PDB file of C-alpha atoms in Angstrom:
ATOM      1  CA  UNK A   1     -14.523  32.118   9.633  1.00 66.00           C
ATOM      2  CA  UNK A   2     -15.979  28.796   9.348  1.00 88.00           C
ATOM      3  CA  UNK A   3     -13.598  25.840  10.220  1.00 95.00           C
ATOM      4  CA  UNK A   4     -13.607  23.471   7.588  1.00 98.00           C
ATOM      5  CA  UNK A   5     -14.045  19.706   8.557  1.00 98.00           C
ATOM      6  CA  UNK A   6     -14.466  16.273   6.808  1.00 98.00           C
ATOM      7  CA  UNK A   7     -18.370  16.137   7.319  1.00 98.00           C
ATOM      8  CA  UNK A   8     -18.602  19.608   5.779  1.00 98.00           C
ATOM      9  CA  UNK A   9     -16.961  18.286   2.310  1.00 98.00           C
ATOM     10  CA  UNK A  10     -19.161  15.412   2.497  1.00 98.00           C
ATOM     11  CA  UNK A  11     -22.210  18.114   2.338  1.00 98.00           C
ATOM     12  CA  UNK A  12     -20.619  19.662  -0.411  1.00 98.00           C
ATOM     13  CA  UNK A  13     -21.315  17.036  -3.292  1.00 98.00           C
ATOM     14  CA  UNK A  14     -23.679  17.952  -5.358  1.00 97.00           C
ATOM     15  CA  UNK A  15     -23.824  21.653  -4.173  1.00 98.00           C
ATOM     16  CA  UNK A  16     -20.816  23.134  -5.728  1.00 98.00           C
ATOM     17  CA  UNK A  17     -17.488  22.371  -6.519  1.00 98.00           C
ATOM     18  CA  UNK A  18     -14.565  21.485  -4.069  1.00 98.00           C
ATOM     19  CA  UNK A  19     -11.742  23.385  -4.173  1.00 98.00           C
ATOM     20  CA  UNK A  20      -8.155  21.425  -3.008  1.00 98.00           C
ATOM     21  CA  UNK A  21      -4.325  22.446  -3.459  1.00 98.00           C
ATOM     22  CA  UNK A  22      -1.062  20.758  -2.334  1.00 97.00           C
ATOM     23  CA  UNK A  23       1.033  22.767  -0.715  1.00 98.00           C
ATOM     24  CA  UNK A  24       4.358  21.766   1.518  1.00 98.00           C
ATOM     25  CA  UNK A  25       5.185  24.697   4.175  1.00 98.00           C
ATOM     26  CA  UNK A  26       3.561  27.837   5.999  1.00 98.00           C
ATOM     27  CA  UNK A  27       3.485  30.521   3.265  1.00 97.00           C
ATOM     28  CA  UNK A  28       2.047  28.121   0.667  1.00 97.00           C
ATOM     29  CA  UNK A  29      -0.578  26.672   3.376  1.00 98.00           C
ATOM     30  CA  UNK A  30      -1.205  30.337   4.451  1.00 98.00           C
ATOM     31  CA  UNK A  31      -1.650  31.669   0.698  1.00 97.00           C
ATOM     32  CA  UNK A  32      -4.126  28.788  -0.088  1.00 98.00           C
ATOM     33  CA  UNK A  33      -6.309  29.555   3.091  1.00 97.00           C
ATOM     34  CA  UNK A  34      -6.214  33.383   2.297  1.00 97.00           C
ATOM     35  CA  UNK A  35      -7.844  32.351  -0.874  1.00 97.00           C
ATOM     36  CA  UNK A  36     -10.276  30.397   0.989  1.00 97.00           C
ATOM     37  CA  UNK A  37      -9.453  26.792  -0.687  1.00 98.00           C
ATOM     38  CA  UNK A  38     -11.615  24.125   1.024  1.00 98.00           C
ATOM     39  CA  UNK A  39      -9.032  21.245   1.497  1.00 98.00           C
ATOM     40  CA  UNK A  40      -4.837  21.754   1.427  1.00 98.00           C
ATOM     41  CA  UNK A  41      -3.501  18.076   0.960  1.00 98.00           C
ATOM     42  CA  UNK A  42      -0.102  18.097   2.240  1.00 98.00           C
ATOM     43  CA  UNK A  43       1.330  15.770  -0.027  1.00 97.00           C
ATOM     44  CA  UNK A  44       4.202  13.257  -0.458  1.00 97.00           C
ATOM     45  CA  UNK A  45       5.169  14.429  -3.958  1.00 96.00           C
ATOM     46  CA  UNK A  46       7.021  16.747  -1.652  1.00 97.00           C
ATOM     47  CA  UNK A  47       9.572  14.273  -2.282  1.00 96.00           C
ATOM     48  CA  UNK A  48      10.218  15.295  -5.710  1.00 94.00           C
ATOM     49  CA  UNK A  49       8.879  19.374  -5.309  1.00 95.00           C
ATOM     50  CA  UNK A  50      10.609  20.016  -2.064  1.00 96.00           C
ATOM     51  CA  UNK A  51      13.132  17.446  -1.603  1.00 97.00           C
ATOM     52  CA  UNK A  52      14.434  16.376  -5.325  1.00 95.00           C
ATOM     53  CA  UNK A  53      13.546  12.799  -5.095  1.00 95.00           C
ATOM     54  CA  UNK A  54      12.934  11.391  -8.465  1.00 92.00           C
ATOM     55  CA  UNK A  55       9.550  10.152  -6.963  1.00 92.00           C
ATOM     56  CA  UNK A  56       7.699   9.570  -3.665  1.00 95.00           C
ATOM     57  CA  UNK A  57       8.909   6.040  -2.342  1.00 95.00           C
ATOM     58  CA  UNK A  58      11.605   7.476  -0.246  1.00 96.00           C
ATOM     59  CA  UNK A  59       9.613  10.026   1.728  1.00 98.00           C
ATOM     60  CA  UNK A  60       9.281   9.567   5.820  1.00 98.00           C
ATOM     61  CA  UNK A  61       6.562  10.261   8.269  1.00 98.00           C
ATOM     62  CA  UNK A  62       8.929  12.279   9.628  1.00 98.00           C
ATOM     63  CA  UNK A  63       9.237  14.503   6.466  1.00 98.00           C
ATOM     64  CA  UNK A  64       5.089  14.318   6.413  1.00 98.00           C
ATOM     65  CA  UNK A  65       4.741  15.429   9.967  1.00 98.00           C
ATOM     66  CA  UNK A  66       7.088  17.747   9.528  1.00 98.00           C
ATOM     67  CA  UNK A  67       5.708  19.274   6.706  1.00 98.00           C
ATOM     68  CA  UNK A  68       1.999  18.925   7.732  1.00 98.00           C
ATOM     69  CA  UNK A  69       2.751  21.086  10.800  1.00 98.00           C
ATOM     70  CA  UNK A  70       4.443  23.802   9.208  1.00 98.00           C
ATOM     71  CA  UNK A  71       1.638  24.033   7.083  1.00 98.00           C
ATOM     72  CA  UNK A  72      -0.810  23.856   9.998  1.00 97.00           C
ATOM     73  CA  UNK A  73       0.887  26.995  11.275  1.00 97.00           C
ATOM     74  CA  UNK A  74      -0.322  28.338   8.268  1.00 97.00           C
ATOM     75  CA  UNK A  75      -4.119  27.650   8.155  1.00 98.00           C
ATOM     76  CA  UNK A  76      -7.313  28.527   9.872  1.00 97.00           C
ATOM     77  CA  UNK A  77     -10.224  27.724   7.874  1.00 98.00           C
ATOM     78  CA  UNK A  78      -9.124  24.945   5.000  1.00 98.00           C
ATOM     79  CA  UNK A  79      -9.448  20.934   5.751  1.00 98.00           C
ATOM     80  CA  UNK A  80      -5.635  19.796   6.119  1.00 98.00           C
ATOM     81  CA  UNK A  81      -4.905  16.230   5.153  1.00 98.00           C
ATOM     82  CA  UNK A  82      -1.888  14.390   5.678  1.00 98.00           C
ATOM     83  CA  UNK A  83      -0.755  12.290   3.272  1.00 98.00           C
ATOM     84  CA  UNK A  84       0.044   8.716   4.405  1.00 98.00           C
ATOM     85  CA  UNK A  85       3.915   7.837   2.595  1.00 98.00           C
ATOM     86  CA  UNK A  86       4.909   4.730   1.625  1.00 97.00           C
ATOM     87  CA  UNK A  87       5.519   2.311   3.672  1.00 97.00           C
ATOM     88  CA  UNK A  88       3.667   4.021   6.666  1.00 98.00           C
ATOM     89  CA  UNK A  89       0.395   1.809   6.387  1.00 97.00           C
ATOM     90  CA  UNK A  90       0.886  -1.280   4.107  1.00 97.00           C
ATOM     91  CA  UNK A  91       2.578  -3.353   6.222  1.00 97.00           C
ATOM     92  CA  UNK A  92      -0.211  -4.093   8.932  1.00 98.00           C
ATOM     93  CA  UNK A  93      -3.335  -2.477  10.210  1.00 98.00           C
ATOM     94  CA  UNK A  94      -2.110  -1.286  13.806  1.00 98.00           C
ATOM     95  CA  UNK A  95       0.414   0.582  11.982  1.00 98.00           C
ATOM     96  CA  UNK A  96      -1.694   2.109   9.873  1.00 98.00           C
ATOM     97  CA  UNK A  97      -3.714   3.572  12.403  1.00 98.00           C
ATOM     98  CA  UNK A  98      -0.726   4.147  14.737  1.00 98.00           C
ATOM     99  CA  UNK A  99       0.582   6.376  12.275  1.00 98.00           C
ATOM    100  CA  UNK A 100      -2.436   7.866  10.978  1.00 98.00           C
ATOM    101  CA  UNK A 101      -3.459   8.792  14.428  1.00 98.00           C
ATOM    102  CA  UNK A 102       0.380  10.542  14.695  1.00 98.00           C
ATOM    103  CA  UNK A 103      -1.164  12.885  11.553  1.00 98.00           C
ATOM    104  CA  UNK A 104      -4.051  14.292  14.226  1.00 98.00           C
ATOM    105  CA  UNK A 105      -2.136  14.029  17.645  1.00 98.00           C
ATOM    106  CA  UNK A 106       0.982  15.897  16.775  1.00 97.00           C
ATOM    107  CA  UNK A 107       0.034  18.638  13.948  1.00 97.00           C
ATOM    108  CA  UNK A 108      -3.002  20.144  12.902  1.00 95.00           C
ATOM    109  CA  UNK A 109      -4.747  17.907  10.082  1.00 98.00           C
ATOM    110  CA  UNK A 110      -7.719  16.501  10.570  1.00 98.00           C
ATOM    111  CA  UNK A 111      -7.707  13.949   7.925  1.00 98.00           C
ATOM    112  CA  UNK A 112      -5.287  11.183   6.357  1.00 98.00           C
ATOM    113  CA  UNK A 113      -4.938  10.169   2.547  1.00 98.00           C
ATOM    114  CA  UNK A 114      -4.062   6.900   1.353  1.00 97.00           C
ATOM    115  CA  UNK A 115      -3.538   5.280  -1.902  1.00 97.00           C
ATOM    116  CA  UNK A 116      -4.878   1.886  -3.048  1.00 96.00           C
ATOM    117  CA  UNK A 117      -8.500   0.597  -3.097  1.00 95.00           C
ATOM    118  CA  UNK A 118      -9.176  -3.086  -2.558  1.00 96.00           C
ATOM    119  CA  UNK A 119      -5.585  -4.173  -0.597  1.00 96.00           C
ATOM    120  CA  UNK A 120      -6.503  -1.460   1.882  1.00 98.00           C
ATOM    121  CA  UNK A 121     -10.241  -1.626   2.673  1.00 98.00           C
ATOM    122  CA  UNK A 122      -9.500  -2.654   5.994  1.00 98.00           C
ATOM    123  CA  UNK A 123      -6.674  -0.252   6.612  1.00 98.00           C
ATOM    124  CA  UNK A 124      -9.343   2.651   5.928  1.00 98.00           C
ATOM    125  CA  UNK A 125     -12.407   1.188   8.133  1.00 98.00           C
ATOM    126  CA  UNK A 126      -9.732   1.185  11.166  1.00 98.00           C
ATOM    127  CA  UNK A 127      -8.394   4.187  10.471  1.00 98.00           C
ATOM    128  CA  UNK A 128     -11.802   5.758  10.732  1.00 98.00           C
ATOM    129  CA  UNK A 129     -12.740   3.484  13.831  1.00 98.00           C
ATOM    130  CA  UNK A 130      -9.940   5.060  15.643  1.00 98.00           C
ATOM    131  CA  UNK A 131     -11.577   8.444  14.751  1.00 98.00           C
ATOM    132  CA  UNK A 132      -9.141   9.918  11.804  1.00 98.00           C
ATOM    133  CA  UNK A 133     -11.141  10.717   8.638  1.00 98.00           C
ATOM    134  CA  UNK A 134     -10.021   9.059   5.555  1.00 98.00           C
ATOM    135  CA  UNK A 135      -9.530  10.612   2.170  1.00 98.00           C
ATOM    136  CA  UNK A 136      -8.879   7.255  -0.705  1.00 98.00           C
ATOM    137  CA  UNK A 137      -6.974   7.830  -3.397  1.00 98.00           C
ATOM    138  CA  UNK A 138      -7.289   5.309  -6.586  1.00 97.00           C
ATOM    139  CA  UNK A 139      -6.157   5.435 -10.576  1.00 96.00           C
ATOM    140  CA  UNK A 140      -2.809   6.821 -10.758  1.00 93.00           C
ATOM    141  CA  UNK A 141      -1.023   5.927  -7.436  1.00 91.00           C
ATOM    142  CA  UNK A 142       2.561   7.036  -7.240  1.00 87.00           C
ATOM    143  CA  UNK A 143       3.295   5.019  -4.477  1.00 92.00           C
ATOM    144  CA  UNK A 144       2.829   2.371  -6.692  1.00 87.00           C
ATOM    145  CA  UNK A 145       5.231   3.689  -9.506  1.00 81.00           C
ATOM    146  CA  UNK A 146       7.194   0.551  -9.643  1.00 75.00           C
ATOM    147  CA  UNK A 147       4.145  -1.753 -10.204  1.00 76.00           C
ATOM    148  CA  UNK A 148       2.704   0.384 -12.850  1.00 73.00           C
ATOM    149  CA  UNK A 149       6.405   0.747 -14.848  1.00 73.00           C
ATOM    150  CA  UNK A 150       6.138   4.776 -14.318  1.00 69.00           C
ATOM    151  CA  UNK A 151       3.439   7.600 -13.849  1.00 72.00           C
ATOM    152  CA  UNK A 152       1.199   6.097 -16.255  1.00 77.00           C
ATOM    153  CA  UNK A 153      -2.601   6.685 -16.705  1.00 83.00           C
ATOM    154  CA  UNK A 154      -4.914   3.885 -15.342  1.00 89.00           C
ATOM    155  CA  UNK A 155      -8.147   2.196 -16.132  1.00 90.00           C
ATOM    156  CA  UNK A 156      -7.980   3.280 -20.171  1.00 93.00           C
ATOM    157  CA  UNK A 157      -9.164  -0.286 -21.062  1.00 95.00           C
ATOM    158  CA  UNK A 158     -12.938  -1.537 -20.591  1.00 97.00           C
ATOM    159  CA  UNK A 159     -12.060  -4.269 -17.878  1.00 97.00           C
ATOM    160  CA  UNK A 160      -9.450  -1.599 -15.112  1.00 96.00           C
ATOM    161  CA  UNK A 161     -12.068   1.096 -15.746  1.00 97.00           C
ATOM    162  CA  UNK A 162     -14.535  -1.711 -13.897  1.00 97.00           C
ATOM    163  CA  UNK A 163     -12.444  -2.487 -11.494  1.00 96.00           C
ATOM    164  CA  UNK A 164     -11.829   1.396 -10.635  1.00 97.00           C
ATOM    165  CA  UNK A 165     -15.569   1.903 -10.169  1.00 98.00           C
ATOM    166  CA  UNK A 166     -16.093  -1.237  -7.820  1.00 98.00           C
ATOM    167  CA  UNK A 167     -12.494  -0.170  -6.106  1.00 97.00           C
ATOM    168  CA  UNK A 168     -14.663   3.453  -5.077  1.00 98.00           C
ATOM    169  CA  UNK A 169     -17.858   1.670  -4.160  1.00 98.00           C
ATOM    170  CA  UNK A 170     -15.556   0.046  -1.826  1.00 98.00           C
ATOM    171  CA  UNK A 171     -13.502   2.790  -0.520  1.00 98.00           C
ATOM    172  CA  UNK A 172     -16.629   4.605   0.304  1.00 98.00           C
ATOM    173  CA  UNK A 173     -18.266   1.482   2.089  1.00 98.00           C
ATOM    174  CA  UNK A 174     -14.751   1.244   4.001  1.00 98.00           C
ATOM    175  CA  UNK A 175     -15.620   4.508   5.250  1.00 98.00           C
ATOM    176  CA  UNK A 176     -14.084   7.319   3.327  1.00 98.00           C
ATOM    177  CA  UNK A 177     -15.099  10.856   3.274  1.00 98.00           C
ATOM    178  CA  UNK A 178     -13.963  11.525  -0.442  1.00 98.00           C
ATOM    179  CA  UNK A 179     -11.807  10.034  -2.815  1.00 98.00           C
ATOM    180  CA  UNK A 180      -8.958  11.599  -5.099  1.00 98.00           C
ATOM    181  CA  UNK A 181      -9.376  10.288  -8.750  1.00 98.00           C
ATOM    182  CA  UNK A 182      -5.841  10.762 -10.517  1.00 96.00           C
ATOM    183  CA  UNK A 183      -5.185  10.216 -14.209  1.00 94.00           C
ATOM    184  CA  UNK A 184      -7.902   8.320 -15.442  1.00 96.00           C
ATOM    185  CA  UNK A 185     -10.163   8.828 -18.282  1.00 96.00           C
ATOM    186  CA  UNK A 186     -12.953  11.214 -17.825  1.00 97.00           C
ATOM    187  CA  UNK A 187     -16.059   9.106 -18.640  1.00 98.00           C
ATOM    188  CA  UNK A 188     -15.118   6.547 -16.225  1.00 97.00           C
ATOM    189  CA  UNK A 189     -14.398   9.795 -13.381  1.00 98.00           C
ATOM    190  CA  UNK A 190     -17.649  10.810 -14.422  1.00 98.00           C
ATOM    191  CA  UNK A 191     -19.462   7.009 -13.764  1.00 98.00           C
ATOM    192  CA  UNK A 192     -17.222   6.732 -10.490  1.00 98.00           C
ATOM    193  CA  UNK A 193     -19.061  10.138  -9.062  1.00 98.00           C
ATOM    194  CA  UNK A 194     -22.194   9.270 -10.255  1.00 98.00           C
ATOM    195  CA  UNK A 195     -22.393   5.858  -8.739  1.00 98.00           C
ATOM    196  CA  UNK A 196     -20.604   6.918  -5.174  1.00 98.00           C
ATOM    197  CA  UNK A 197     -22.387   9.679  -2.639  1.00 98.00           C
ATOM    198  CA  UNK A 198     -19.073  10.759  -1.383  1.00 98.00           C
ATOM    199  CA  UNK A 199     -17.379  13.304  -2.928  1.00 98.00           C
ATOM    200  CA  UNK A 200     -14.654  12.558  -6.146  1.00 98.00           C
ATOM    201  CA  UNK A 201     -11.652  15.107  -6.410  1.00 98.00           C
ATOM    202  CA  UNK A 202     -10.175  15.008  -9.933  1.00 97.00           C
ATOM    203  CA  UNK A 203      -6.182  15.435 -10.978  1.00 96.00           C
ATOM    204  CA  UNK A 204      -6.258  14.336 -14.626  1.00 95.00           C
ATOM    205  CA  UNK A 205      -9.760  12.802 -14.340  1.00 97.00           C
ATOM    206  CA  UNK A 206     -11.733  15.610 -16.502  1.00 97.00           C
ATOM    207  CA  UNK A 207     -14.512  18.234 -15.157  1.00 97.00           C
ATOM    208  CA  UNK A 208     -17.112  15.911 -14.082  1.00 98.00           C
ATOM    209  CA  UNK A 209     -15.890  15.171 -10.648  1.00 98.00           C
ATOM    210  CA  UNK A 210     -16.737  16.706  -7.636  1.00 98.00           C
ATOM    211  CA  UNK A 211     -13.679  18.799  -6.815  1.00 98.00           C
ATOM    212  CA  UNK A 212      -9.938  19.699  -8.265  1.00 98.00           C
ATOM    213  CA  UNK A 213      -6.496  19.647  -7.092  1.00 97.00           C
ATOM    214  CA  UNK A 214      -3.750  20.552  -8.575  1.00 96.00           C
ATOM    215  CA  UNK A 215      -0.140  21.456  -6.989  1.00 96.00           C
ATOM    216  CA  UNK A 216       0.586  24.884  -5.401  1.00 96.00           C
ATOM    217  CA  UNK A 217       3.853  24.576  -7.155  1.00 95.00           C
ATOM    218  CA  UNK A 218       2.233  24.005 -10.428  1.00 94.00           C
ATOM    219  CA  UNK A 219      -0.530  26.580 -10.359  1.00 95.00           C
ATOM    220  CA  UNK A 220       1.947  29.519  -9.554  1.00 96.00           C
ATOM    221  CA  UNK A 221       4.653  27.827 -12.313  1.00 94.00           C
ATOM    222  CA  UNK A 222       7.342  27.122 -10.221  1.00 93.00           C
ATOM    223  CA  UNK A 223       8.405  23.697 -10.696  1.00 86.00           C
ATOM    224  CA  UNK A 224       9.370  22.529 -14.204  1.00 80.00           C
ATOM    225  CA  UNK A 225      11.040  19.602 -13.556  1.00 74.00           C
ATOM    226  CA  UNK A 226       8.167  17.760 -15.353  1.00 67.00           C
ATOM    227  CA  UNK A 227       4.705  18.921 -15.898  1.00 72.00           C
ATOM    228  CA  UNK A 228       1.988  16.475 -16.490  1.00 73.00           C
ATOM    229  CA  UNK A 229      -0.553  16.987 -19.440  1.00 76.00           C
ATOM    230  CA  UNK A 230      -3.619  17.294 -16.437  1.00 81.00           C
ATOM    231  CA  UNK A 231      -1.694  20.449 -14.995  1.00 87.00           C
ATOM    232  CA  UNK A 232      -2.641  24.027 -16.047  1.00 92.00           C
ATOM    233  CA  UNK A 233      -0.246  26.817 -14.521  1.00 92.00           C
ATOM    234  CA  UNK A 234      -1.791  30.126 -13.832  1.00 94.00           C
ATOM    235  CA  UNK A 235       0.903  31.821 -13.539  1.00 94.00           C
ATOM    236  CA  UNK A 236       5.098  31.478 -14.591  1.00 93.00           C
ATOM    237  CA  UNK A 237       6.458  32.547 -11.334  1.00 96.00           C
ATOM    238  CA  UNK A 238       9.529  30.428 -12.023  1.00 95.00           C
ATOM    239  CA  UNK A 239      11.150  32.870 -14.813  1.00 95.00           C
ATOM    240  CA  UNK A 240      10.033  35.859 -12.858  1.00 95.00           C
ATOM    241  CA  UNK A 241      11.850  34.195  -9.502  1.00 96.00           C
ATOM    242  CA  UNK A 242      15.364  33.799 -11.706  1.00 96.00           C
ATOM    243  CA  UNK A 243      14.719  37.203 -12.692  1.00 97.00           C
ATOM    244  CA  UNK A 244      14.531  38.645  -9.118  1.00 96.00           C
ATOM    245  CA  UNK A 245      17.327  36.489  -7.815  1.00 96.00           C
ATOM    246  CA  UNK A 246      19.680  37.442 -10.976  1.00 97.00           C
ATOM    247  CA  UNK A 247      18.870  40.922 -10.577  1.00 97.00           C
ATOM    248  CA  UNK A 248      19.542  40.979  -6.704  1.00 96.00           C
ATOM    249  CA  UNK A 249      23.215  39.177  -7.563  1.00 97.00           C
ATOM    250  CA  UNK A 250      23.367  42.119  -9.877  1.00 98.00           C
ATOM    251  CA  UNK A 251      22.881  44.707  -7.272  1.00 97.00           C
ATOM    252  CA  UNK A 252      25.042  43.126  -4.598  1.00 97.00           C
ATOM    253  CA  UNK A 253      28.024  42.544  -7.044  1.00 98.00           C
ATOM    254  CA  UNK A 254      27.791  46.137  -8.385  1.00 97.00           C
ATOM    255  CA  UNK A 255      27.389  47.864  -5.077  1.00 97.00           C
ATOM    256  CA  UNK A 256      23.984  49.510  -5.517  1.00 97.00           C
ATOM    257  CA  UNK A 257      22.383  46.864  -2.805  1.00 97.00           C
ATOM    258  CA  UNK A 258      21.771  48.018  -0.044  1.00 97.00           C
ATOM    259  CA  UNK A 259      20.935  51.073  -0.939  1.00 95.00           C
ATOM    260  CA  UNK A 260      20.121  54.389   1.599  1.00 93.00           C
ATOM    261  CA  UNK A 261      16.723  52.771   2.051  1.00 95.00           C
ATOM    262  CA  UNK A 262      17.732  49.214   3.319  1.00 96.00           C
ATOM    263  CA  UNK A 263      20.165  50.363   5.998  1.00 95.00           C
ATOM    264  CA  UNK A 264      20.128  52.481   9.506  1.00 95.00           C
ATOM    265  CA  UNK A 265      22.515  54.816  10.700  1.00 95.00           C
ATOM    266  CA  UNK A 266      23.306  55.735  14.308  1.00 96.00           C
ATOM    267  CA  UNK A 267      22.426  58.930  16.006  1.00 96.00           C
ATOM    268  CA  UNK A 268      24.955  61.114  15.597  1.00 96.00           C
ATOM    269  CA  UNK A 269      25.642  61.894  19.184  1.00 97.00           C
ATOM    270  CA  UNK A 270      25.791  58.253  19.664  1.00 96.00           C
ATOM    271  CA  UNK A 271      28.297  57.628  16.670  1.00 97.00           C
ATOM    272  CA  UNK A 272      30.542  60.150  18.138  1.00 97.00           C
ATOM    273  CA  UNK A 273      30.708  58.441  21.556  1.00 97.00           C
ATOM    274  CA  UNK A 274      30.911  55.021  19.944  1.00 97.00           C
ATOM    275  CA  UNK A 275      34.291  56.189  17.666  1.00 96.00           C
ATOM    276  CA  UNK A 276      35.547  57.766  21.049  1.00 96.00           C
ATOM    277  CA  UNK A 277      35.106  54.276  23.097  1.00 96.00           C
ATOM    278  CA  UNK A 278      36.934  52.444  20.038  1.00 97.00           C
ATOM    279  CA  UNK A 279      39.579  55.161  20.298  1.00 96.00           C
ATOM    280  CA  UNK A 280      40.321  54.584  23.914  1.00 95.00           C
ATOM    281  CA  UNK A 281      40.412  50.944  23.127  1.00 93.00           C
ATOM    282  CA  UNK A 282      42.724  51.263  20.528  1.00 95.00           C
ATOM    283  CA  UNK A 283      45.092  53.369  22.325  1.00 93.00           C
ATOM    284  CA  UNK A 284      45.214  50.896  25.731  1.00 84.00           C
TER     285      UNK A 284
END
């Protein structure tokens, strides 16, 4: 099975779509590669998914490597990509590659995300100096929730639908293998791919972009804490999960679990020699 890399989804553009999924841990990293998904972002919304943050600011790089390696454990074939958290790059360029290169040395990715187009142009071209392929990320930034007043939709006006073009032109001249396009309006996704010879992957950006993601988490229906117009689940696993767990309280509380199938017994010479032991322990 071919090993997927950065240079390989660069090839990709224009000769099919790109396949990408979130995922947090080793099932839902080895799941996604099973169903031979090109790229499996490990992303910071784990903060809200996996750790019940209200939103991203508060997760570590020690929660990201953390994560990023369990889902490495996972995953033979699929691109993984860390996903930078705030506070791990803005400050200063040596720490952004300092921590980017942490992504590559001490789990399996082989790529870095970061949000943010024109502040971080020179964060990117060190990043992939140093050797660590970089995945941009512009529109809809959650890192940069408290700027935009919430998870709001960007460039819906003539003048930040500009800017979002010449903010990709930029990213890719910085050096970027591909860049995630999240919540903006289709026609300017579909300009932004157009114009740009890396690939675009699209989250809320419409079908004209060169890839998808979307959520493990979301696809399978298991997180309803909110659920964002852009996501489609293909499946309600959520209700079916409370239906297993209730029906497993059921079983325990009534007596029927375990049953004669989920238990072993001991050989019955052996059971005979074990009550005669606790005998002559009783009786000294």
């Amino acid at each position: 099975m071919k090993k997927i890399t950065a240079p390989v989804i660069k090839d990709l553009k224009g000769q099919r779509k790109i396949t990408t999924i979130t995922a947090y841990d080793y099932s839902s990293g080895q799941i996604a590669d099973s169903a031979e998904v090109d790229m499996i972002l490990v992303g910071d919304s784990l903060g809200m998914v996996i750790l019940g943050y209200e939103d991203t600011l508060s997760v570590t790089m020690e929660d990201m490597l953390h994560h990023t390696a369990a889902v490495s454990r996972g995953v033979s074939r699929a691109l993984i990509i860390g996903d930078m958290p705030f506070m791990s790059y803005q400050p200063s360029v040596t720490m952004a590659v300092e921590n980017a290169g942490k992504f590559l040395s001490k789990t399996s990715a082989r790529a870095v995300k970061l949000e943010g187009g024109f502040p971080f142009l020179k964060h990117v071209e060190a990043i992939v100096n140093s050797g660590v392929p970089v995945q941009g990320h512009i529109g809809l930034t959650p890192q940069h929730v408290a700027r935009f007043g919430g998870f709001k939709g960007q460039g819906k006006n003539a003048r930040s639908a500009a800017a979002l073009v010449d903010e990709a032109i930029a990213l890719e001249a910085a050096g970027c293998f591909s860049i995630v396009l999240e919540a903006i309006p289709s026609e300017v996704a579909r300009e932004i791919t157009e114009r740009i010879s890396i690939p675009t992957i699209g989250i809320g950006a419409g079908p004209d972009t060169d890839g998808q993601v979307l959520v493990y988490h979301d696809i399978l229906g298991l997180f309803d804490k909110f659920t964002p117009k852009f996501v489609k689940k293909f499946a309600a696993l959520r209700g079916e999960s409370i239906s297993a767990v209730s029906s497993y309280c059921e079983e325990v509380l009534s007596g029927t679990f375990p049953g004669r199938d989920y238990f072993t017994s001991m050989d019955a010479e052996e059971l005979k020699i074990f009550t005669t032991l606790l005998m002559e322990k009783d009786n000294s």
